[in-house]
Amino acid sequence: EFDESQEFPIDLMKQLGELGFLGILIQEEFWKSLLPLIYGSTFKLADQGDYENAWAVIKNYQIKLSGLKFKQSLEQLEQWAKKLAQLELETRWNEILGLQKVGSSTNSLEKAVASLEKFRQYQNQTVFADIYRVQYAGKVEEKRFEICSKQQDAALSASKFQEARLILEQYETWGAGDYKDKVAGLRETGDKQEILSLWQPYQAKLGDALMSTTEKVETVAEFQRRQRQHPGYKFIEEEVEITARTLTSALREERKQIVERQIVHAFEDETALPRAQELFDTFQKYYPTDNILSALQRQLHQAYISWAKRRLQLCEDIYEPAKRFEGYEGFLRKYSSSSRAQTKAGTSRRACH
């Protein structure tokens, strides 16, 4: 009935096979005579790269023989299965190596990564697992890290720093394994190159001869505010800090010299005194604990005294008492901060009165 209806219930067939009824008329010697044909068909397909059909031949006869319980023939097929697994792994691995030899372009590296991912799936298949673990597991991890390194180099060369970070993250998702320390090294390399690329335009600005020292100090401060939290900042922190200190010191020296020049000018021009006082007050605001403040204050005070003496002498040289008295009044209003000149002018004013 099964023959006529072309129906073969699989559960029933398995039970018949276990009982040996399906091969009741076939001796194992008959199957042994077929083994060379099976071998030839299987490995001819393997030589052509058609592993899918090669495995179909092996598995087909394994199913048939497992029902007949022909132990020796099954053992032979198992040995051939291991050999076929070995050949397939070698072939696929050589294909991966071939992809890498094509070049280090982004496209070829991505194909190599995809091939490695596919190749790694062999570890989950029983017939391949032992061979993969012994012969290929280490090679796969080494090759994957090598490709990751090349991918990052390509990204960094193109200044694609975000892409470089993504490459490392993808590799860690793959499973860095024994290469965790090396991955950390690659990450530091990327961070260093990125921070240097960010610092370079600021350095170019600092080299501009037309830029004032104040602007340069603000430029460095801006870089520090923006990039201090960058993971690569530690690689240039010392350089940036030295640059900041050097510029800050230069700015302080410039401001001091401006104050000194204005005070010297104030000795020659009385109208320069207010500007000298203003510059001194500004310098004091920026550098309230600077040791030079006392010396600058003394110089400014001397300038005030110098002009006070000159103006007082002019008052004393006036012949008419009324005009001289008027001159003393104006002097006292203008030089009220100079106690010595004020005392002398007050005495002269009373005498004039």
Short mmCIF file of C-alpha atoms in Angstrom, two decimals:
data_model
loop_
_atom_site.label_atom_id
_atom_site.label_comp_id
_atom_site.label_asym_id
_atom_site.label_seq_id
_atom_site.Cartn_x
_atom_site.Cartn_y
_atom_site.Cartn_z
CA GLU A 1 0.00 0.00 0.00
CA PHE A 2 2.83 2.39 0.84
CA ASP A 3 4.50 1.57 -2.49
CA GLU A 4 1.34 2.15 -4.47
CA SER A 5 0.44 5.41 -2.69
CA GLN A 6 4.11 6.56 -2.67
CA GLU A 7 3.77 7.34 1.05
CA PHE A 8 6.51 6.48 3.47
CA PRO A 9 5.69 7.57 7.04
CA ILE A 10 9.02 8.74 8.43
CA ASP A 11 8.32 7.63 12.01
CA LEU A 12 7.46 4.13 10.85
CA MET A 13 10.52 4.00 8.58
CA LYS A 14 12.77 4.89 11.51
CA GLN A 15 11.31 2.14 13.62
CA LEU A 16 11.71 -0.40 10.78
CA GLY A 17 15.27 0.77 10.33
CA GLU A 18 16.05 0.34 14.03
CA LEU A 19 14.74 -3.22 13.81
CA GLY A 20 16.83 -3.90 10.73
CA PHE A 21 13.92 -4.69 8.43
CA LEU A 22 14.75 -2.07 5.80
CA GLY A 23 18.03 -3.76 4.96
CA ILE A 24 17.00 -7.30 5.58
CA LEU A 25 17.88 -8.38 2.04
CA ILE A 26 21.11 -6.34 1.77
CA GLN A 27 24.43 -7.51 3.23
CA GLU A 28 27.09 -5.06 4.48
CA GLU A 29 29.53 -6.45 1.89
CA PHE A 30 27.28 -4.93 -0.78
CA TRP A 31 27.56 -1.51 0.85
CA LYS A 32 31.32 -1.86 1.23
CA SER A 33 31.55 -2.32 -2.53
CA LEU A 34 29.76 1.02 -2.90
CA LEU A 35 32.09 2.92 -0.57
CA PRO A 36 34.70 3.78 -3.26
CA LEU A 37 31.92 5.23 -5.39
CA ILE A 38 30.63 7.25 -2.44
CA TYR A 39 34.14 8.47 -1.66
CA GLY A 40 34.81 9.43 -5.27
CA SER A 41 31.53 11.31 -5.63
CA THR A 42 31.97 13.16 -2.34
CA PHE A 43 35.50 14.40 -2.81
CA LYS A 44 35.09 15.16 -6.50
CA LEU A 45 32.37 17.60 -5.49
CA ALA A 46 34.65 18.93 -2.74
CA ASP A 47 37.47 19.51 -5.26
CA GLN A 48 35.01 21.55 -7.33
CA GLY A 49 34.15 23.63 -4.25
CA ASP A 50 30.62 22.22 -4.10
CA TYR A 51 30.62 21.36 -0.41
CA GLU A 52 26.86 21.58 -0.11
CA ASN A 53 26.31 18.61 -2.43
CA ALA A 54 29.36 16.79 -1.05
CA TRP A 55 27.78 16.88 2.39
CA ALA A 56 24.46 15.79 0.88
CA VAL A 57 26.11 12.58 -0.43
CA ILE A 58 27.73 11.79 2.92
CA LYS A 59 24.61 12.50 4.98
CA ASN A 60 22.38 10.57 2.57
CA TYR A 61 24.38 7.39 2.97
CA GLN A 62 24.83 7.93 6.70
CA ILE A 63 21.05 7.97 7.06
CA LYS A 64 20.70 4.80 4.98
CA LEU A 65 23.44 2.92 6.78
CA SER A 66 22.34 4.03 10.24
CA GLY A 67 19.08 2.14 9.65
CA LEU A 68 21.00 -0.97 8.58
CA LYS A 69 23.36 -0.82 11.55
CA PHE A 70 26.45 -1.46 9.39
CA LYS A 71 29.04 -0.35 11.93
CA GLN A 72 32.20 -0.57 9.83
CA SER A 73 30.69 1.27 6.88
CA LEU A 74 29.33 4.00 9.19
CA GLU A 75 32.75 4.46 10.81
CA GLN A 76 34.24 4.86 7.36
CA LEU A 77 31.70 7.52 6.49
CA GLU A 78 32.43 9.34 9.76
CA GLN A 79 36.13 9.43 8.92
CA TRP A 80 35.32 10.85 5.50
CA ALA A 81 33.03 13.41 7.12
CA LYS A 82 35.94 14.61 9.28
CA LYS A 83 38.17 14.78 6.22
CA LEU A 84 35.51 16.71 4.32
CA ALA A 85 35.15 19.10 7.26
CA GLN A 86 38.92 19.62 7.26
CA LEU A 87 38.91 20.37 3.51
CA GLU A 88 36.02 22.81 3.79
CA LEU A 89 37.63 24.72 6.63
CA GLU A 90 40.91 24.94 4.72
CA THR A 91 39.10 26.18 1.62
CA ARG A 92 37.08 28.82 3.46
CA TRP A 93 40.11 29.99 5.40
CA ASN A 94 42.16 30.39 2.23
CA GLU A 95 39.31 32.42 0.76
CA ILE A 96 39.52 34.79 3.72
CA LEU A 97 43.27 35.14 3.29
CA GLY A 98 42.72 35.79 -0.39
CA LEU A 99 40.27 38.59 0.37
CA GLN A 100 42.85 40.29 2.56
CA LYS A 101 45.53 40.03 -0.15
CA VAL A 102 43.29 41.93 -2.55
CA GLY A 103 44.05 45.11 -0.63
CA SER A 104 43.33 47.19 2.43
CA SER A 105 40.42 49.11 0.95
CA THR A 106 37.41 49.65 3.17
CA ASN A 107 35.30 47.39 0.96
CA SER A 108 37.74 44.45 0.98
CA LEU A 109 38.22 44.73 4.76
CA GLU A 110 34.47 44.72 5.34
CA LYS A 111 34.14 41.61 3.18
CA ALA A 112 36.92 39.96 5.17
CA VAL A 113 35.11 40.76 8.45
CA ALA A 114 31.85 39.30 7.09
CA SER A 115 33.70 36.16 5.95
CA LEU A 116 35.33 35.77 9.36
CA GLU A 117 31.98 36.09 11.08
CA LYS A 118 30.57 33.40 8.83
CA PHE A 119 33.64 31.22 9.31
CA ARG A 120 33.32 31.47 13.08
CA GLN A 121 29.91 29.81 12.89
CA TYR A 122 31.70 26.51 12.18
CA GLN A 123 32.51 26.25 15.89
CA ASN A 124 28.80 25.63 16.55
CA GLN A 125 28.58 22.64 14.18
CA THR A 126 29.45 19.27 15.68
CA VAL A 127 31.45 17.86 12.79
CA PHE A 128 33.58 21.04 12.56
CA ALA A 129 33.82 22.03 16.24
CA ASP A 130 36.94 20.09 17.28
CA ILE A 131 38.91 20.97 14.16
CA TYR A 132 37.93 24.64 14.48
CA ARG A 133 38.90 24.82 18.14
CA VAL A 134 42.31 23.20 17.67
CA GLN A 135 43.39 24.66 14.33
CA TYR A 136 41.47 27.86 13.66
CA ALA A 137 40.10 29.53 16.80
CA GLY A 138 43.37 31.37 17.53
CA LYS A 139 43.91 32.25 13.87
CA VAL A 140 40.43 33.72 13.57
CA GLU A 141 40.91 35.95 16.64
CA GLU A 142 44.33 37.07 15.43
CA LYS A 143 43.05 37.83 11.93
CA ARG A 144 40.02 39.70 13.26
CA PHE A 145 42.23 41.97 15.37
CA GLU A 146 44.57 42.51 12.41
CA ILE A 147 41.64 43.61 10.24
CA CYS A 148 40.30 45.83 13.03
CA SER A 149 43.69 47.53 13.26
CA LYS A 150 43.79 48.13 9.49
CA GLN A 151 40.24 49.48 9.50
CA GLN A 152 41.10 51.92 12.25
CA ASP A 153 44.28 53.04 10.45
CA ALA A 154 42.24 53.75 7.33
CA ALA A 155 39.66 55.73 9.30
CA LEU A 156 42.31 57.75 11.17
CA SER A 157 44.18 58.50 7.94
CA ALA A 158 40.97 60.03 6.60
CA SER A 159 40.41 61.90 9.92
CA LYS A 160 37.19 59.92 10.45
CA PHE A 161 37.57 59.69 14.22
CA GLN A 162 33.95 58.80 14.97
CA GLU A 163 34.18 55.93 12.49
CA ALA A 164 37.42 54.76 14.12
CA ARG A 165 35.68 54.58 17.52
CA LEU A 166 32.78 52.68 15.98
CA ILE A 167 35.19 50.13 14.48
CA LEU A 168 36.63 49.40 17.93
CA GLU A 169 33.17 49.14 19.45
CA GLN A 170 32.15 46.65 16.77
CA TYR A 171 35.28 44.62 17.46
CA GLU A 172 34.53 44.55 21.19
CA THR A 173 31.00 43.38 20.36
CA TRP A 174 32.60 40.57 18.37
CA GLY A 175 34.59 39.67 21.49
CA ALA A 176 38.07 41.08 22.04
CA GLY A 177 39.21 38.07 24.07
CA ASP A 178 42.99 38.07 24.51
CA TYR A 179 43.31 41.35 22.61
CA LYS A 180 41.68 43.67 25.16
CA ASP A 181 44.97 45.39 26.03
CA LYS A 182 45.80 45.89 22.37
CA VAL A 183 42.35 47.33 21.74
CA ALA A 184 42.95 49.79 24.57
CA GLY A 185 46.19 50.75 22.82
CA LEU A 186 44.35 51.32 19.54
CA ARG A 187 41.78 53.46 21.33
CA GLU A 188 44.50 55.62 22.88
CA THR A 189 46.13 56.02 19.45
CA GLY A 190 42.83 57.22 18.02
CA ASP A 191 42.20 59.61 20.92
CA LYS A 192 45.70 61.06 20.59
CA GLN A 193 45.41 61.65 16.85
CA GLU A 194 42.00 63.25 17.28
CA ILE A 195 43.07 65.66 20.02
CA LEU A 196 46.16 66.62 18.01
CA SER A 197 43.96 67.38 15.00
CA LEU A 198 41.75 69.55 17.22
CA TRP A 199 44.75 71.38 18.75
CA GLN A 200 46.44 72.05 15.38
CA PRO A 201 44.15 74.90 14.19
CA TYR A 202 44.50 76.60 17.58
CA GLN A 203 48.27 76.40 17.25
CA ALA A 204 47.99 78.01 13.82
CA LYS A 205 46.03 80.88 15.37
CA LEU A 206 48.64 81.34 18.08
CA GLY A 207 51.27 81.72 15.34
CA ASP A 208 49.44 84.70 13.83
CA ALA A 209 51.66 87.76 14.34
CA LEU A 210 48.66 90.08 14.02
CA MET A 211 46.85 88.45 16.94
CA SER A 212 47.26 90.20 20.27
CA THR A 213 48.50 88.38 23.34
CA THR A 214 45.09 88.85 24.96
CA GLU A 215 43.42 87.12 22.01
CA LYS A 216 45.95 84.31 22.19
CA VAL A 217 45.29 83.77 25.89
CA GLU A 218 41.55 83.65 25.17
CA THR A 219 42.16 81.18 22.31
CA VAL A 220 44.00 78.74 24.58
CA ALA A 221 41.35 79.15 27.28
CA GLU A 222 38.63 78.38 24.73
CA PHE A 223 40.42 75.17 23.69
CA GLN A 224 40.76 74.11 27.32
CA ARG A 225 37.05 74.71 27.99
CA ARG A 226 35.98 72.72 24.95
CA GLN A 227 38.42 69.81 25.04
CA ARG A 228 39.48 69.29 28.66
CA GLN A 229 37.07 66.35 28.98
CA HIS A 230 38.28 64.71 25.75
CA PRO A 231 39.84 61.28 26.49
CA GLY A 232 42.94 62.24 24.49
CA TYR A 233 43.49 65.58 26.28
CA LYS A 234 45.98 63.96 28.64
CA PHE A 235 48.42 63.53 25.74
CA ILE A 236 48.73 67.29 25.15
CA GLU A 237 47.72 68.62 28.56
CA GLU A 238 51.26 69.55 29.55
CA GLU A 239 51.91 71.33 26.24
CA VAL A 240 48.65 73.28 26.47
CA GLU A 241 49.25 74.22 30.11
CA ILE A 242 52.78 75.45 29.34
CA THR A 243 51.45 77.47 26.41
CA ALA A 244 48.74 78.97 28.62
CA ARG A 245 51.23 79.88 31.36
CA THR A 246 53.68 81.36 28.87
CA LEU A 247 51.03 83.51 27.22
CA THR A 248 49.55 84.57 30.56
CA SER A 249 53.00 85.62 31.74
CA ALA A 250 53.63 87.49 28.48
CA LEU A 251 50.27 89.26 28.80
CA ARG A 252 51.05 90.29 32.35
CA GLU A 253 54.43 91.66 31.22
CA GLU A 254 52.78 93.59 28.37
CA ARG A 255 50.23 95.12 30.71
CA LYS A 256 52.93 96.08 33.20
CA GLN A 257 54.98 97.76 30.48
CA ILE A 258 51.91 99.68 29.27
CA VAL A 259 51.34 101.00 32.79
CA GLU A 260 55.03 101.89 33.19
CA ARG A 261 55.12 103.71 29.84
CA GLN A 262 51.98 105.67 30.71
CA ILE A 263 53.43 106.67 34.09
CA VAL A 264 56.65 107.84 32.39
CA HIS A 265 54.51 109.80 29.95
CA ALA A 266 52.58 111.27 32.89
CA PHE A 267 55.81 112.80 34.22
CA GLU A 268 56.01 114.76 30.95
CA ASP A 269 52.31 115.43 30.32
CA GLU A 270 49.94 116.18 33.18
CA THR A 271 46.91 115.16 31.11
CA ALA A 272 48.30 111.61 30.97
CA LEU A 273 47.88 111.20 34.74
CA PRO A 274 44.20 110.04 34.66
CA ARG A 275 44.99 107.44 32.00
CA ALA A 276 47.97 106.24 34.04
CA GLN A 277 45.73 105.90 37.09
CA GLU A 278 43.12 104.02 35.03
CA LEU A 279 45.72 101.58 33.63
CA PHE A 280 47.14 101.00 37.10
CA ASP A 281 43.69 100.24 38.52
CA THR A 282 43.02 97.78 35.68
CA PHE A 283 46.35 96.05 36.25
CA GLN A 284 45.59 95.83 39.97
CA LYS A 285 42.20 94.24 39.21
CA TYR A 286 43.81 91.54 37.03
CA TYR A 287 46.78 90.92 39.33
CA PRO A 288 45.71 91.89 42.87
CA THR A 289 48.59 90.01 44.54
CA ASP A 290 51.35 90.94 42.09
CA ASN A 291 54.59 92.06 43.75
CA ILE A 292 55.09 94.84 41.20
CA LEU A 293 52.00 96.75 42.39
CA SER A 294 53.84 98.60 45.15
CA ALA A 295 56.56 99.81 42.78
CA LEU A 296 54.03 100.96 40.18
CA GLN A 297 52.00 102.76 42.82
CA ARG A 298 55.12 104.58 44.05
CA GLN A 299 55.97 105.66 40.50
CA LEU A 300 52.42 106.92 39.91
CA HIS A 301 52.49 108.76 43.23
CA GLN A 302 55.79 110.39 42.28
CA ALA A 303 54.21 111.58 39.02
CA TYR A 304 51.37 113.20 40.97
CA ILE A 305 53.80 114.83 43.39
CA SER A 306 55.97 116.07 40.53
CA TRP A 307 53.08 117.90 38.90
CA ALA A 308 51.80 119.13 42.24
CA LYS A 309 55.15 120.77 42.95
CA ARG A 310 55.23 122.36 39.53
CA ARG A 311 51.70 123.73 39.86
CA LEU A 312 52.39 125.00 43.35
CA GLN A 313 55.48 126.79 42.12
CA LEU A 314 53.41 128.42 39.38
CA CYS A 315 50.98 129.67 42.02
CA GLU A 316 53.80 131.10 44.09
CA ASP A 317 55.19 132.89 41.04
CA ILE A 318 51.94 134.86 40.51
CA TYR A 319 52.49 138.50 41.56
CA GLU A 320 48.95 139.71 42.25
CA PRO A 321 47.65 138.41 45.62
CA ALA A 322 44.09 137.92 44.34
CA LYS A 323 45.15 135.81 41.39
CA ARG A 324 47.65 133.96 43.54
CA PHE A 325 44.88 133.17 46.06
CA GLU A 326 42.69 131.98 43.20
CA GLY A 327 45.55 129.76 41.97
CA TYR A 328 45.94 128.17 45.39
CA GLU A 329 42.20 127.46 45.51
CA GLY A 330 42.36 125.66 42.15
CA PHE A 331 45.47 123.78 43.21
CA LEU A 332 43.83 122.51 46.38
CA ARG A 333 40.85 121.26 44.44
CA LYS A 334 43.01 119.45 41.90
CA TYR A 335 45.67 117.99 44.18
CA SER A 336 43.61 117.19 47.24
CA SER A 337 45.14 113.68 47.32
CA SER A 338 48.67 114.97 47.88
CA SER A 339 48.82 115.71 51.59
CA ARG A 340 52.26 117.37 51.56
CA ALA A 341 51.44 119.68 48.66
CA GLN A 342 48.01 120.39 50.18
CA THR A 343 49.58 121.43 53.51
CA LYS A 344 52.06 123.71 51.83
CA ALA A 345 49.41 125.21 49.52
CA GLY A 346 47.04 125.75 52.47
CA THR A 347 49.73 127.64 54.38
CA SER A 348 50.56 129.78 51.34
CA ARG A 349 46.85 130.46 50.70
CA ARG A 350 46.36 131.72 54.26
CA ALA A 351 49.42 133.88 53.97
CA CYS A 352 48.14 135.26 50.67
CA HIS A 353 44.73 135.90 52.21
#
